[in-house]
Coordinates of C-alpha atoms and ligand atoms in Angstrom, one line a residue:
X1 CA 16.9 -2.3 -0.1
X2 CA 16.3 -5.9 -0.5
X3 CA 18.5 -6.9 2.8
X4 CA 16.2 -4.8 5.0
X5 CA 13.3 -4.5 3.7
X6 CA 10.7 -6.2 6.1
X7 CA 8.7 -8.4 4.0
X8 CA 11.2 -10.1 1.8
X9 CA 10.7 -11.8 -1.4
X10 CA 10.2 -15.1 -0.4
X11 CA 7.4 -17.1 -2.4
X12 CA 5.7 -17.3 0.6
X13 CA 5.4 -13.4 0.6
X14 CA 4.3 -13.4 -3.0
X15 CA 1.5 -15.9 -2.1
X16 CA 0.4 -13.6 0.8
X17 CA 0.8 -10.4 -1.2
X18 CA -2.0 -12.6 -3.4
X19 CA -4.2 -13.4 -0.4
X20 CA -3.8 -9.8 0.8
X21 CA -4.8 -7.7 -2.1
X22 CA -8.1 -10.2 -2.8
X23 CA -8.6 -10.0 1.2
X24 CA -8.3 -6.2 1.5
X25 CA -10.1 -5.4 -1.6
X26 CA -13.2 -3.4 -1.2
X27 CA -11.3 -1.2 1.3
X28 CA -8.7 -0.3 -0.9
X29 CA -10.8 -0.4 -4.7
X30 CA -14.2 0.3 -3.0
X31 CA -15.7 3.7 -3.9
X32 CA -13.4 4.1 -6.8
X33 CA -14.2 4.9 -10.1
X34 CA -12.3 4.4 -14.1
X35 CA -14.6 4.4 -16.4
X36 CA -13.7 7.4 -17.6
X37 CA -9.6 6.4 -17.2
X38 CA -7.5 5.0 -20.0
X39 CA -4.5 4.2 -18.4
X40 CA -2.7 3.2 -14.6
X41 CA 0.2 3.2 -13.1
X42 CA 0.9 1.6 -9.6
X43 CA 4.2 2.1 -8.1
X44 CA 5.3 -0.4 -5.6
X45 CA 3.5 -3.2 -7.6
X46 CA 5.5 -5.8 -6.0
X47 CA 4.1 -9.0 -7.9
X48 CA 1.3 -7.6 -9.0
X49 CA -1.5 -8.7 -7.1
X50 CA -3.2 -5.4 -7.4
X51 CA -3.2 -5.0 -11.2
X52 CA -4.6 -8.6 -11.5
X53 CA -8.2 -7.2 -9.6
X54 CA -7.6 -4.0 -11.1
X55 CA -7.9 -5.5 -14.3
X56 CA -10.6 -7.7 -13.4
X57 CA -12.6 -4.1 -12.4
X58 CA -11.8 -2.0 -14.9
X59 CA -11.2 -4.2 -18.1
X60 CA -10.6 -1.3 -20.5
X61 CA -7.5 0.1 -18.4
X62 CA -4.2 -0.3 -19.8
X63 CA -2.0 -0.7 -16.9
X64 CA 1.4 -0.3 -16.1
X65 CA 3.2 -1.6 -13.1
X66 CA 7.0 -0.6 -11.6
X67 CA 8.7 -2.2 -9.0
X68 CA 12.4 -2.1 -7.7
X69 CA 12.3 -5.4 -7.2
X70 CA 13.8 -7.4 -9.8
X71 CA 12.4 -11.0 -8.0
X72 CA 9.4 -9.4 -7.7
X73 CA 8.6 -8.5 -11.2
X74 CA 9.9 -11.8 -12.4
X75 CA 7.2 -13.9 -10.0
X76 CA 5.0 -11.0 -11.4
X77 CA 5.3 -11.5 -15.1
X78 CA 5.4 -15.2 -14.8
X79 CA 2.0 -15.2 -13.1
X80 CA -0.1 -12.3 -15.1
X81 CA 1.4 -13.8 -18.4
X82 CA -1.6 -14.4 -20.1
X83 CA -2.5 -10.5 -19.3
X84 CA -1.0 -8.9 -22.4
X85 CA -2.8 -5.2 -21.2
X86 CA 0.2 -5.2 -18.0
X87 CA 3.3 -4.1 -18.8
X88 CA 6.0 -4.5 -15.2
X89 CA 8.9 -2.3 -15.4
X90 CA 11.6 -1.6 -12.8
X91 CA 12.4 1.3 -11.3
X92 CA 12.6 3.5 -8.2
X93 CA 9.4 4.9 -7.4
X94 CA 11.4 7.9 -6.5
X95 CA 12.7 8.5 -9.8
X96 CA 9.6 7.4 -12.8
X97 CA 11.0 6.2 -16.0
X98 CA 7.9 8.4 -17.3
X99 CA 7.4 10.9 -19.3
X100 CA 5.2 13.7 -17.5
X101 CA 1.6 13.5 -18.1
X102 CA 1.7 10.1 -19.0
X103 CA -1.3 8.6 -16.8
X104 CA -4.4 9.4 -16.1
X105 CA -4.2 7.6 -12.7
X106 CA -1.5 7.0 -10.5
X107 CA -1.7 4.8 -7.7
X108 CA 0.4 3.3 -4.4
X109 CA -1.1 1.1 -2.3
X110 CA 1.2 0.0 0.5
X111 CA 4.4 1.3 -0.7
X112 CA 5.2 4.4 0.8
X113 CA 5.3 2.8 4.3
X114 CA 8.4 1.5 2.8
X115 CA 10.1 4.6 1.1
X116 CA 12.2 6.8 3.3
X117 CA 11.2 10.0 1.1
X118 CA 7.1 9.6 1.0
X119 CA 7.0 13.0 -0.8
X120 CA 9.2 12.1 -3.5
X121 CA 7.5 9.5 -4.3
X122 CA 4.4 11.8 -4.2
X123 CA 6.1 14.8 -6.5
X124 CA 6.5 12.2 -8.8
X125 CA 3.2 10.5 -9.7
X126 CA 1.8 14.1 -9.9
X127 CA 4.5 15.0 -13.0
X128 CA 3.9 11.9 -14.7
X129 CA 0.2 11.6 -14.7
X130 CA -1.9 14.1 -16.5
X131 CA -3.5 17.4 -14.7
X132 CA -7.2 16.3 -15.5
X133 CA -6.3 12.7 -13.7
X134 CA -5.9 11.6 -10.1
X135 CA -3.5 9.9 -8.0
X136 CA -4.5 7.7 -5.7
X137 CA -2.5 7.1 -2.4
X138 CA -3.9 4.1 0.3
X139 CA -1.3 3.5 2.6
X140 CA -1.5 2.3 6.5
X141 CA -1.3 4.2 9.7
X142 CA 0.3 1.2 12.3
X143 CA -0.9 3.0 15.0
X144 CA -4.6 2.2 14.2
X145 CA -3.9 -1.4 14.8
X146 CA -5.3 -3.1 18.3
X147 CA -6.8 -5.5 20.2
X148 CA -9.4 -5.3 23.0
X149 CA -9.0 -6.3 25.6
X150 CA -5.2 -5.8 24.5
X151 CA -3.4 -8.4 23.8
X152 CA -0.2 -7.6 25.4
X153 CA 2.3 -10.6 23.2
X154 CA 0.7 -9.0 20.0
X155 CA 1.4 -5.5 20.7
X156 CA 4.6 -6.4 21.8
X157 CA 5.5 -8.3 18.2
X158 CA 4.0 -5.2 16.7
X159 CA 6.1 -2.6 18.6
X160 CA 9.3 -4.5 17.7
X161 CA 8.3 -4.6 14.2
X162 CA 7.2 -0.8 13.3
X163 CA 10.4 0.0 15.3
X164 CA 12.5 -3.0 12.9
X165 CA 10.9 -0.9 9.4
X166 CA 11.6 2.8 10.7
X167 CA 15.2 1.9 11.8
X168 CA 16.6 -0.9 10.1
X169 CA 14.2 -0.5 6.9
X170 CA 14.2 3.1 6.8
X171 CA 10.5 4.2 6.2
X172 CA 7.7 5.2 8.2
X173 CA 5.2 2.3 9.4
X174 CA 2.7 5.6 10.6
X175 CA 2.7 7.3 6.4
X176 CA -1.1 7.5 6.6
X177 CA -1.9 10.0 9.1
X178 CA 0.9 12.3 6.9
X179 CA -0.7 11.7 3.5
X180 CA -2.4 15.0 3.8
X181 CA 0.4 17.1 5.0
X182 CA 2.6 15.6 2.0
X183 CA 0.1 16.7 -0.7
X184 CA 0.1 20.3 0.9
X185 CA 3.7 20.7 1.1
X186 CA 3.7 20.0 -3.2
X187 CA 1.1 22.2 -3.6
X188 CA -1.3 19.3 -4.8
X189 CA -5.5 19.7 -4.4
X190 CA -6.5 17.1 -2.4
X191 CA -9.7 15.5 -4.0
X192 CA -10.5 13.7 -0.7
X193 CA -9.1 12.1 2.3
X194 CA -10.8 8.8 3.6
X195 CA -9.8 6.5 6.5
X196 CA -10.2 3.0 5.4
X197 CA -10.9 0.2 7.9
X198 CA -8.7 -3.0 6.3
X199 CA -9.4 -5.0 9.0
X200 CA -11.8 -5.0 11.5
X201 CA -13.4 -7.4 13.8
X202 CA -16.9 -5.4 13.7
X203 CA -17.6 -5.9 10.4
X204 CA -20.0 -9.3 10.8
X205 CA -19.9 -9.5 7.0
X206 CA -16.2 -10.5 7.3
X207 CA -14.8 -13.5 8.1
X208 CA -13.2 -13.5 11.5
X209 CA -11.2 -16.6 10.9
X210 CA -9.9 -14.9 7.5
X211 CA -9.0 -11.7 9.4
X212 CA -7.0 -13.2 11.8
X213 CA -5.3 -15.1 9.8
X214 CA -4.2 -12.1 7.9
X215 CA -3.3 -10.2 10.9
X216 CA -1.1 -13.2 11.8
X217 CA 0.6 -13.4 8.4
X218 CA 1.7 -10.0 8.1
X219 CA 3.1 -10.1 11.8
X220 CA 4.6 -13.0 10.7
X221 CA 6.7 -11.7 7.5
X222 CA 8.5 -9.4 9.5
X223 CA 10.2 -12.4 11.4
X224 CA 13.3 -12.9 9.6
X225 CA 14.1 -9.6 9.6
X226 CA 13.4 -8.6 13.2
X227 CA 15.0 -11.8 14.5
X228 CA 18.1 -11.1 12.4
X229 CA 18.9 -7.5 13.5
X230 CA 17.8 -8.1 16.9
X231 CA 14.6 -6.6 17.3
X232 CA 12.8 -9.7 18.0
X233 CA 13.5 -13.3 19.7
X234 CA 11.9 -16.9 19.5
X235 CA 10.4 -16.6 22.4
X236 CA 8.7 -13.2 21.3
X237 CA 7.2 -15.2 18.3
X238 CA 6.1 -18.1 20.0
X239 CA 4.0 -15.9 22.7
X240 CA 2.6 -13.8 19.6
X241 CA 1.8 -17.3 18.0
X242 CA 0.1 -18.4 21.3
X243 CA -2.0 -14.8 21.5
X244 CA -3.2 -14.9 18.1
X245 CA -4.6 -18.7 19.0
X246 CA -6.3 -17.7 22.3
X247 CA -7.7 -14.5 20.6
X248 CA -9.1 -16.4 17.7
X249 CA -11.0 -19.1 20.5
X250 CA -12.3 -15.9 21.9
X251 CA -14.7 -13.9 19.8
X252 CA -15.1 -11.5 22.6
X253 CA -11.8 -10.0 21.5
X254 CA -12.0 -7.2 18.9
X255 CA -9.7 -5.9 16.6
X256 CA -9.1 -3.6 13.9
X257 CA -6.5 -2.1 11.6
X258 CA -6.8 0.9 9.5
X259 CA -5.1 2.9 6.5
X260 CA -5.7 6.2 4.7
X261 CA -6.8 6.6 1.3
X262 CA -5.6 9.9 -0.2
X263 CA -6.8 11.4 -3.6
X264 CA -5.3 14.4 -4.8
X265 CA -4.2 15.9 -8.3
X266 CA -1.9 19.0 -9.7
X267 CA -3.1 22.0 -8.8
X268 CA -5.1 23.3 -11.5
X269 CA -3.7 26.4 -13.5
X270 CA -5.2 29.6 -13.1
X271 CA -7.2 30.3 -16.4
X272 CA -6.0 33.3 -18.1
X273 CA -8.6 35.6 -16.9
X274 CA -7.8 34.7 -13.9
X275 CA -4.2 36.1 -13.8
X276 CA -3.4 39.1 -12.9
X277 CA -3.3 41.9 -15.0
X278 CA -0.3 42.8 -16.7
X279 CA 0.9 46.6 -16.5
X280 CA 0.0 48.7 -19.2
X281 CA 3.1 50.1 -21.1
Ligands
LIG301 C1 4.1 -4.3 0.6 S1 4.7 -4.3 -1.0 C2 3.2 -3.7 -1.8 C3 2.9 -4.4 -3.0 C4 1.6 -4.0 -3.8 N1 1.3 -2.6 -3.8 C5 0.4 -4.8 -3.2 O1 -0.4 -4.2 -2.6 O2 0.4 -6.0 -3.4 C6 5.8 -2.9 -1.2 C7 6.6 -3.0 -2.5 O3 7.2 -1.7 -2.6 C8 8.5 -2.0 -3.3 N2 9.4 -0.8 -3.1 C9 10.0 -0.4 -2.0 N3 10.7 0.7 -2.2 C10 10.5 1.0 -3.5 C11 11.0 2.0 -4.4 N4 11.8 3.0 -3.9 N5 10.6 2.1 -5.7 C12 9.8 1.1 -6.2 N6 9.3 0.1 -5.4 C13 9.7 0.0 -4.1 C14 8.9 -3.3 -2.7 O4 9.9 -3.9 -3.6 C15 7.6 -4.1 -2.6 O5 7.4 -4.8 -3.8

């Protein structure tokens, strides 16, 4: 994975991976619920900038993080050392190292954009955490992401790049809108189905600057991907570059960008009196 997947693991990534999961916060942990919870798992923990505010949240939650990458993990342990309640492992999201009923919440949050086989991953969180527990899927939907007026160098960057992690990456940049259909296909109740605004120029509570800037970066950590296989040039990034500075001298221009949060469980079993009948004899 680790030649084409689109972020890389620079330290620059791991330091907006940090910025991202304090920036995106309440719409991914808003709403949400442990205190009844013991224990979490979140697959696709990548340095573990999630499980550092989960534990600030929910201090009672033992947590567990896994990760295929090994420099991930590493930059991971070395900066939620003094959080003895997170244990990182590695291993393929597609595949848990878990026993099954193991959690009572399992979680991704930006990873199956990345996987090839979304349901997989799916099928597996639902064996390894309990039947009475949740998992919790938030995960984009690149279409959702605009300008207006439209911002023609943006949406050019941004075509190049969802095309980059479908084809050279192998996932699917659009997962969110099928978050629903994957839960169906495993039989799974879905608990509830939210669309989550991560970023959104509406919002005069949020910092426009801050958004922007965010916007910008995660654009921006495709680069050396796209511009190695082709899919993007200089040029391309300096007129994105020169698009994000006019937009942010113009607070006329809005923009948003949106994910799906997905809760669903195991199907419950059908209580004995439930089934039916046996034949006499
Ligand atoms: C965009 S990062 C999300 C990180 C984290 N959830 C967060 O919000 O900060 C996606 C992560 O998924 C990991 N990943 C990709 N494919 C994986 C797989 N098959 N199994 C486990 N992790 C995987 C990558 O190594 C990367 O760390």
């Amino acid at each position: 994975m680790s030649e084409h997947y689109i972020h890389g693991f620079s330290d620059a990534e791991r330091l907006r991976l940090i910025e991202q999961a304090e920036m995106l916060a309440n719409p991914v942990f808003g709403g949400l619920d442990f205190s009844d919870d013991h224990n979490l798992l979140e697959v696709g923990c990548a340095v573990g900038a999630e499980l550092h505010l989960i534990a600030r949240r929910a201090p009672h939650l033992a947590l567990t993080g896994l990760d295929l990458s090994a420099v991930h993990l590493r930059a991971g342990r070395a900066w939620l050392a003094e959080r003895e309640c997170i244990r990182l492992v590695q291993g393929d999201a597609r595949a848990l190292p878990f026993p099954d009923d193991s959690f009572d919440v399992g979680m991704t949050i930006w990873l199956l954009e990345h996987v090839g086989d979304a349901a997989a991953v799916v099928r597996e969180l639902l064996r390894v955490v309990k039947p009475t527990g949740r998992v919790i899927l938030t995960e984009v939907d690149n279409s959702t992401f605009g300008f207006d007026p439209p911002q023609p160098a943006i949406t050019a960057w941004w075509d190049a790049f969802n095309r980059c992690q479908a084809e050279v990456g192998g996932g699917d940049p659009f997962v969110g809108h099928t978050l629903r259909g994957i839960a169906a296909s495993l039989g799974a109740e879905v608990l509830a189905e939210e669309p989550r605004l991560v970023i959104t120029s509406s919002d005069a509570t949020r910092n426009r600057a801050d958004q922007l800037r965010y916007l910008r970066e995660l654009l921006a950590s495709g680069a050396e991907r796209m511009l190695a296989h082709g899919y993007a040039t200089a040029h391309m990034a300096q007129a994105m570059a020169a698009a994000f500075d006019a937009v942010q001298a113009e607070p006329g221009v809005a923009f948003r960008y949106g994910a799906v949060r997905l809760l669903c469980r195991r199907p419950r079993q059908r209580p004995e009196s439930d089934a039916a009948p046996r034949s006499a004899g």
